[in-house]
Amino acid sequence: MSDIRVLQLQDCRVDLDANEVRSGDECSVLSPQEVGILEILLAAEGRTVTQQELYREVWGYRGTPQGRAATFAVFRLRKKLERDPAQPVHLLTVRGKGFRLVGVQVQGERLPPRAVPVTDPPEASSSTVIARSNLVEPDSAFIGREESL
């Protein structure tokens, strides 16, 4: 179990044990990725966390992942945490850099960084069909390789 149990953001209370956000009478459930993002941002203590760090720590990717899974997860999390997600106060996007969590009151101790096993992207097995291009792959960087083809 983590050391941090409860966060307070304006009128919003986040319980990481119960994976829920309470704002007044409303209650939203946090996904495992959203909890992981919160843990990483809390451990960063106001520092900007890059998307690559989130992919490595929350999803377990080692390489440079393509896609927008982290951005969409932060967007969903922002809708649960902020009064006005279009004008965020706590979960900020630092353009071209990543994300930052500010103005959070923590009840409990700070979290240590999550220990998520780092995995390589799945490799193609013999039963996996690999889509190939109809373009010829070059043998060398030299122009005029018609003879070698």
PDB file of C-alpha atoms in Angstrom:
ATOM      1  CA  MET A   1       0.000   0.000   0.000  1.00  0.00           C
ATOM      2  CA  SER A   2       1.157   3.546  -0.690  1.00  0.00           C
ATOM      3  CA  ASP A   3       1.912   6.121   1.993  1.00  0.00           C
ATOM      4  CA  ILE A   4      -0.344   8.848   0.578  1.00  0.00           C
ATOM      5  CA  ARG A   5      -3.968   8.023   1.106  1.00  0.00           C
ATOM      6  CA  VAL A   6      -5.999  11.201   0.602  1.00  0.00           C
ATOM      7  CA  LEU A   7      -5.537  14.352  -1.502  1.00  0.00           C
ATOM      8  CA  GLN A   8      -7.500  17.574  -1.313  1.00  0.00           C
ATOM      9  CA  LEU A   9      -7.926  19.807  -4.387  1.00  0.00           C
ATOM     10  CA  GLN A  10     -10.274  22.772  -3.816  1.00  0.00           C
ATOM     11  CA  ASP A  11     -13.660  21.103  -3.274  1.00  0.00           C
ATOM     12  CA  CYS A  12     -12.484  17.712  -4.526  1.00  0.00           C
ATOM     13  CA  ARG A  13     -11.247  14.857  -2.312  1.00  0.00           C
ATOM     14  CA  VAL A  14      -9.207  12.026  -3.863  1.00  0.00           C
ATOM     15  CA  ASP A  15      -8.901   8.689  -2.045  1.00  0.00           C
ATOM     16  CA  LEU A  16      -6.182   6.553  -3.640  1.00  0.00           C
ATOM     17  CA  ASP A  17      -7.089   3.491  -1.538  1.00  0.00           C
ATOM     18  CA  ALA A  18     -10.667   3.509  -2.755  1.00  0.00           C
ATOM     19  CA  ASN A  19      -9.730   4.733  -6.282  1.00  0.00           C
ATOM     20  CA  GLU A  20     -12.334   7.452  -6.117  1.00  0.00           C
ATOM     21  CA  VAL A  21     -12.799  11.192  -6.386  1.00  0.00           C
ATOM     22  CA  ARG A  22     -15.531  12.881  -4.332  1.00  0.00           C
ATOM     23  CA  SER A  23     -16.800  16.350  -5.062  1.00  0.00           C
ATOM     24  CA  GLY A  24     -19.864  17.216  -3.009  1.00  0.00           C
ATOM     25  CA  ASP A  25     -22.338  14.391  -3.513  1.00  0.00           C
ATOM     26  CA  GLU A  26     -20.693  13.180  -6.745  1.00  0.00           C
ATOM     27  CA  CYS A  27     -18.281  10.264  -6.793  1.00  0.00           C
ATOM     28  CA  SER A  28     -16.078   9.226  -9.742  1.00  0.00           C
ATOM     29  CA  VAL A  29     -14.048   6.036  -9.963  1.00  0.00           C
ATOM     30  CA  LEU A  30     -10.373   6.295 -10.935  1.00  0.00           C
ATOM     31  CA  SER A  31      -8.883   3.797 -13.378  1.00  0.00           C
ATOM     32  CA  PRO A  32      -5.554   2.107 -12.526  1.00  0.00           C
ATOM     33  CA  GLN A  33      -3.830   4.356 -15.094  1.00  0.00           C
ATOM     34  CA  GLU A  34      -5.344   7.479 -13.540  1.00  0.00           C
ATOM     35  CA  VAL A  35      -4.171   6.403 -10.078  1.00  0.00           C
ATOM     36  CA  GLY A  36      -0.711   5.699 -11.523  1.00  0.00           C
ATOM     37  CA  ILE A  37      -0.583   9.136 -13.146  1.00  0.00           C
ATOM     38  CA  LEU A  38      -1.542  10.778  -9.843  1.00  0.00           C
ATOM     39  CA  GLU A  39       1.136   8.801  -7.993  1.00  0.00           C
ATOM     40  CA  ILE A  40       3.832   9.807 -10.501  1.00  0.00           C
ATOM     41  CA  LEU A  41       2.791  13.464 -10.440  1.00  0.00           C
ATOM     42  CA  LEU A  42       2.681  13.484  -6.631  1.00  0.00           C
ATOM     43  CA  ALA A  43       6.133  11.905  -6.403  1.00  0.00           C
ATOM     44  CA  ALA A  44       7.439  14.600  -8.772  1.00  0.00           C
ATOM     45  CA  GLU A  45       6.411  17.295  -6.217  1.00  0.00           C
ATOM     46  CA  GLY A  46       5.471  20.021  -8.710  1.00  0.00           C
ATOM     47  CA  ARG A  47       8.100  19.129 -11.324  1.00  0.00           C
ATOM     48  CA  THR A  48       6.922  18.660 -14.899  1.00  0.00           C
ATOM     49  CA  VAL A  49       6.597  14.970 -15.785  1.00  0.00           C
ATOM     50  CA  THR A  50       7.103  14.100 -19.452  1.00  0.00           C
ATOM     51  CA  GLN A  51       4.809  11.831 -21.424  1.00  0.00           C
ATOM     52  CA  GLN A  52       7.714   9.397 -21.818  1.00  0.00           C
ATOM     53  CA  GLU A  53       8.045   9.183 -18.021  1.00  0.00           C
ATOM     54  CA  LEU A  54       4.326   8.454 -17.749  1.00  0.00           C
ATOM     55  CA  TYR A  55       4.517   5.771 -20.442  1.00  0.00           C
ATOM     56  CA  ARG A  56       7.523   4.190 -18.716  1.00  0.00           C
ATOM     57  CA  GLU A  57       6.193   4.342 -15.149  1.00  0.00           C
ATOM     58  CA  VAL A  58       2.438   3.825 -15.629  1.00  0.00           C
ATOM     59  CA  TRP A  59       2.243   1.660 -18.760  1.00  0.00           C
ATOM     60  CA  GLY A  60       5.681   0.029 -18.456  1.00  0.00           C
ATOM     61  CA  TYR A  61       7.042   0.931 -21.919  1.00  0.00           C
ATOM     62  CA  ARG A  62      10.799   1.132 -22.362  1.00  0.00           C
ATOM     63  CA  GLY A  63      10.998   2.647 -25.862  1.00  0.00           C
ATOM     64  CA  THR A  64       9.362   5.708 -27.333  1.00  0.00           C
ATOM     65  CA  PRO A  65       5.667   4.874 -27.548  1.00  0.00           C
ATOM     66  CA  GLN A  66       3.562   6.376 -30.275  1.00  0.00           C
ATOM     67  CA  GLY A  67       0.030   7.527 -29.657  1.00  0.00           C
ATOM     68  CA  ARG A  68      -1.866   9.689 -27.261  1.00  0.00           C
ATOM     69  CA  ALA A  69      -2.877   7.304 -24.467  1.00  0.00           C
ATOM     70  CA  ALA A  70      -1.178   9.434 -21.789  1.00  0.00           C
ATOM     71  CA  THR A  71      -2.770  12.628 -23.083  1.00  0.00           C
ATOM     72  CA  PHE A  72      -6.241  11.088 -23.114  1.00  0.00           C
ATOM     73  CA  ALA A  73      -5.759   9.564 -19.643  1.00  0.00           C
ATOM     74  CA  VAL A  74      -4.729  12.979 -18.275  1.00  0.00           C
ATOM     75  CA  PHE A  75      -7.744  14.542 -20.042  1.00  0.00           C
ATOM     76  CA  ARG A  76     -10.104  12.022 -18.359  1.00  0.00           C
ATOM     77  CA  LEU A  77      -8.399  12.583 -15.012  1.00  0.00           C
ATOM     78  CA  ARG A  78      -8.669  16.356 -15.394  1.00  0.00           C
ATOM     79  CA  LYS A  79     -12.439  16.016 -15.968  1.00  0.00           C
ATOM     80  CA  LYS A  80     -12.698  14.234 -12.620  1.00  0.00           C
ATOM     81  CA  LEU A  81     -10.419  16.578 -10.642  1.00  0.00           C
ATOM     82  CA  GLU A  82     -11.022  20.096 -11.950  1.00  0.00           C
ATOM     83  CA  ARG A  83     -14.061  22.340 -11.535  1.00  0.00           C
ATOM     84  CA  ASP A  84     -13.567  23.556 -15.106  1.00  0.00           C
ATOM     85  CA  PRO A  85     -11.422  21.097 -17.110  1.00  0.00           C
ATOM     86  CA  ALA A  86     -11.008  23.716 -19.871  1.00  0.00           C
ATOM     87  CA  GLN A  87      -9.326  26.057 -17.337  1.00  0.00           C
ATOM     88  CA  PRO A  88      -7.348  23.657 -15.107  1.00  0.00           C
ATOM     89  CA  VAL A  89      -5.921  24.864 -11.812  1.00  0.00           C
ATOM     90  CA  HIS A  90      -4.251  21.698 -10.467  1.00  0.00           C
ATOM     91  CA  LEU A  91      -3.492  19.291 -13.327  1.00  0.00           C
ATOM     92  CA  LEU A  92      -1.608  21.465 -15.779  1.00  0.00           C
ATOM     93  CA  THR A  93      -0.231  20.780 -19.237  1.00  0.00           C
ATOM     94  CA  VAL A  94       3.193  22.273 -19.846  1.00  0.00           C
ATOM     95  CA  ARG A  95       3.193  22.693 -23.612  1.00  0.00           C
ATOM     96  CA  GLY A  96       5.896  20.644 -25.316  1.00  0.00           C
ATOM     97  CA  LYS A  97       7.125  19.215 -21.992  1.00  0.00           C
ATOM     98  CA  GLY A  98       4.488  17.203 -20.118  1.00  0.00           C
ATOM     99  CA  PHE A  99       2.208  17.522 -17.099  1.00  0.00           C
ATOM    100  CA  ARG A 100       2.399  19.000 -13.598  1.00  0.00           C
ATOM    101  CA  LEU A 101       0.228  18.682 -10.481  1.00  0.00           C
ATOM    102  CA  VAL A 102       0.113  21.821  -8.279  1.00  0.00           C
ATOM    103  CA  GLY A 103      -1.871  23.140  -5.322  1.00  0.00           C
ATOM    104  CA  VAL A 104      -2.546  19.758  -3.746  1.00  0.00           C
ATOM    105  CA  GLN A 105      -2.954  19.265  -0.009  1.00  0.00           C
ATOM    106  CA  VAL A 106      -1.717  15.816   0.965  1.00  0.00           C
ATOM    107  CA  GLN A 107      -2.924  13.864   3.987  1.00  0.00           C
ATOM    108  CA  GLY A 108      -0.182  11.340   4.746  1.00  0.00           C
ATOM    109  CA  GLU A 109       3.421  11.046   3.584  1.00  0.00           C
ATOM    110  CA  ARG A 110       4.718  11.580   0.061  1.00  0.00           C
ATOM    111  CA  LEU A 111       4.738   8.601  -2.277  1.00  0.00           C
ATOM    112  CA  PRO A 112       7.953   6.965  -3.364  1.00  0.00           C
ATOM    113  CA  PRO A 113       8.186   6.477  -7.141  1.00  0.00           C
ATOM    114  CA  ARG A 114       6.141   3.523  -8.355  1.00  0.00           C
ATOM    115  CA  ALA A 115       8.011   0.354  -9.159  1.00  0.00           C
ATOM    116  CA  VAL A 116       6.466  -0.768 -12.446  1.00  0.00           C
ATOM    117  CA  PRO A 117       8.155  -3.524 -14.397  1.00  0.00           C
ATOM    118  CA  VAL A 118       9.547  -2.099 -17.609  1.00  0.00           C
ATOM    119  CA  THR A 119       8.683  -4.189 -20.624  1.00  0.00           C
ATOM    120  CA  ASP A 120       9.680  -4.067 -24.223  1.00  0.00           C
ATOM    121  CA  PRO A 121       6.962  -3.666 -26.832  1.00  0.00           C
ATOM    122  CA  PRO A 122       5.592  -7.072 -27.854  1.00  0.00           C
ATOM    123  CA  GLU A 123       7.739  -8.766 -30.459  1.00  0.00           C
ATOM    124  CA  ALA A 124       6.300 -10.404 -33.533  1.00  0.00           C
ATOM    125  CA  SER A 125       6.007 -14.160 -33.214  1.00  0.00           C
ATOM    126  CA  SER A 126       5.933 -16.648 -36.059  1.00  0.00           C
ATOM    127  CA  SER A 127       2.123 -16.686 -35.910  1.00  0.00           C
ATOM    128  CA  THR A 128       1.910 -12.888 -36.130  1.00  0.00           C
ATOM    129  CA  VAL A 129       1.178 -11.462 -39.544  1.00  0.00           C
ATOM    130  CA  ILE A 130       3.405  -8.488 -40.251  1.00  0.00           C
ATOM    131  CA  ALA A 131       2.106  -5.950 -42.736  1.00  0.00           C
ATOM    132  CA  ARG A 132       4.875  -5.100 -45.156  1.00  0.00           C
ATOM    133  CA  SER A 133       5.160  -2.315 -47.606  1.00  0.00           C
ATOM    134  CA  ASN A 134       5.351  -2.970 -51.323  1.00  0.00           C
ATOM    135  CA  LEU A 135       8.367  -0.657 -51.481  1.00  0.00           C
ATOM    136  CA  VAL A 136      11.784  -2.189 -51.954  1.00  0.00           C
ATOM    137  CA  GLU A 137      14.031  -1.786 -48.924  1.00  0.00           C
ATOM    138  CA  PRO A 138      17.392  -0.316 -49.861  1.00  0.00           C
ATOM    139  CA  ASP A 139      20.513  -2.486 -49.491  1.00  0.00           C
ATOM    140  CA  SER A 140      22.764   0.485 -49.154  1.00  0.00           C
ATOM    141  CA  ALA A 141      22.699   4.228 -49.039  1.00  0.00           C
ATOM    142  CA  PHE A 142      24.199   4.551 -52.534  1.00  0.00           C
ATOM    143  CA  ILE A 143      22.236   5.766 -55.516  1.00  0.00           C
ATOM    144  CA  GLY A 144      22.234   3.564 -58.583  1.00  0.00           C
ATOM    145  CA  ARG A 145      21.910   0.182 -56.957  1.00  0.00           C
ATOM    146  CA  GLU A 146      19.913  -1.344 -59.803  1.00  0.00           C
ATOM    147  CA  GLU A 147      22.673  -3.892 -60.376  1.00  0.00           C
ATOM    148  CA  SER A 148      22.558  -5.058 -56.773  1.00  0.00           C
ATOM    149  CA  LEU A 149      18.782  -5.479 -56.889  1.00  0.00           C
TER     150      LEU A 149
END
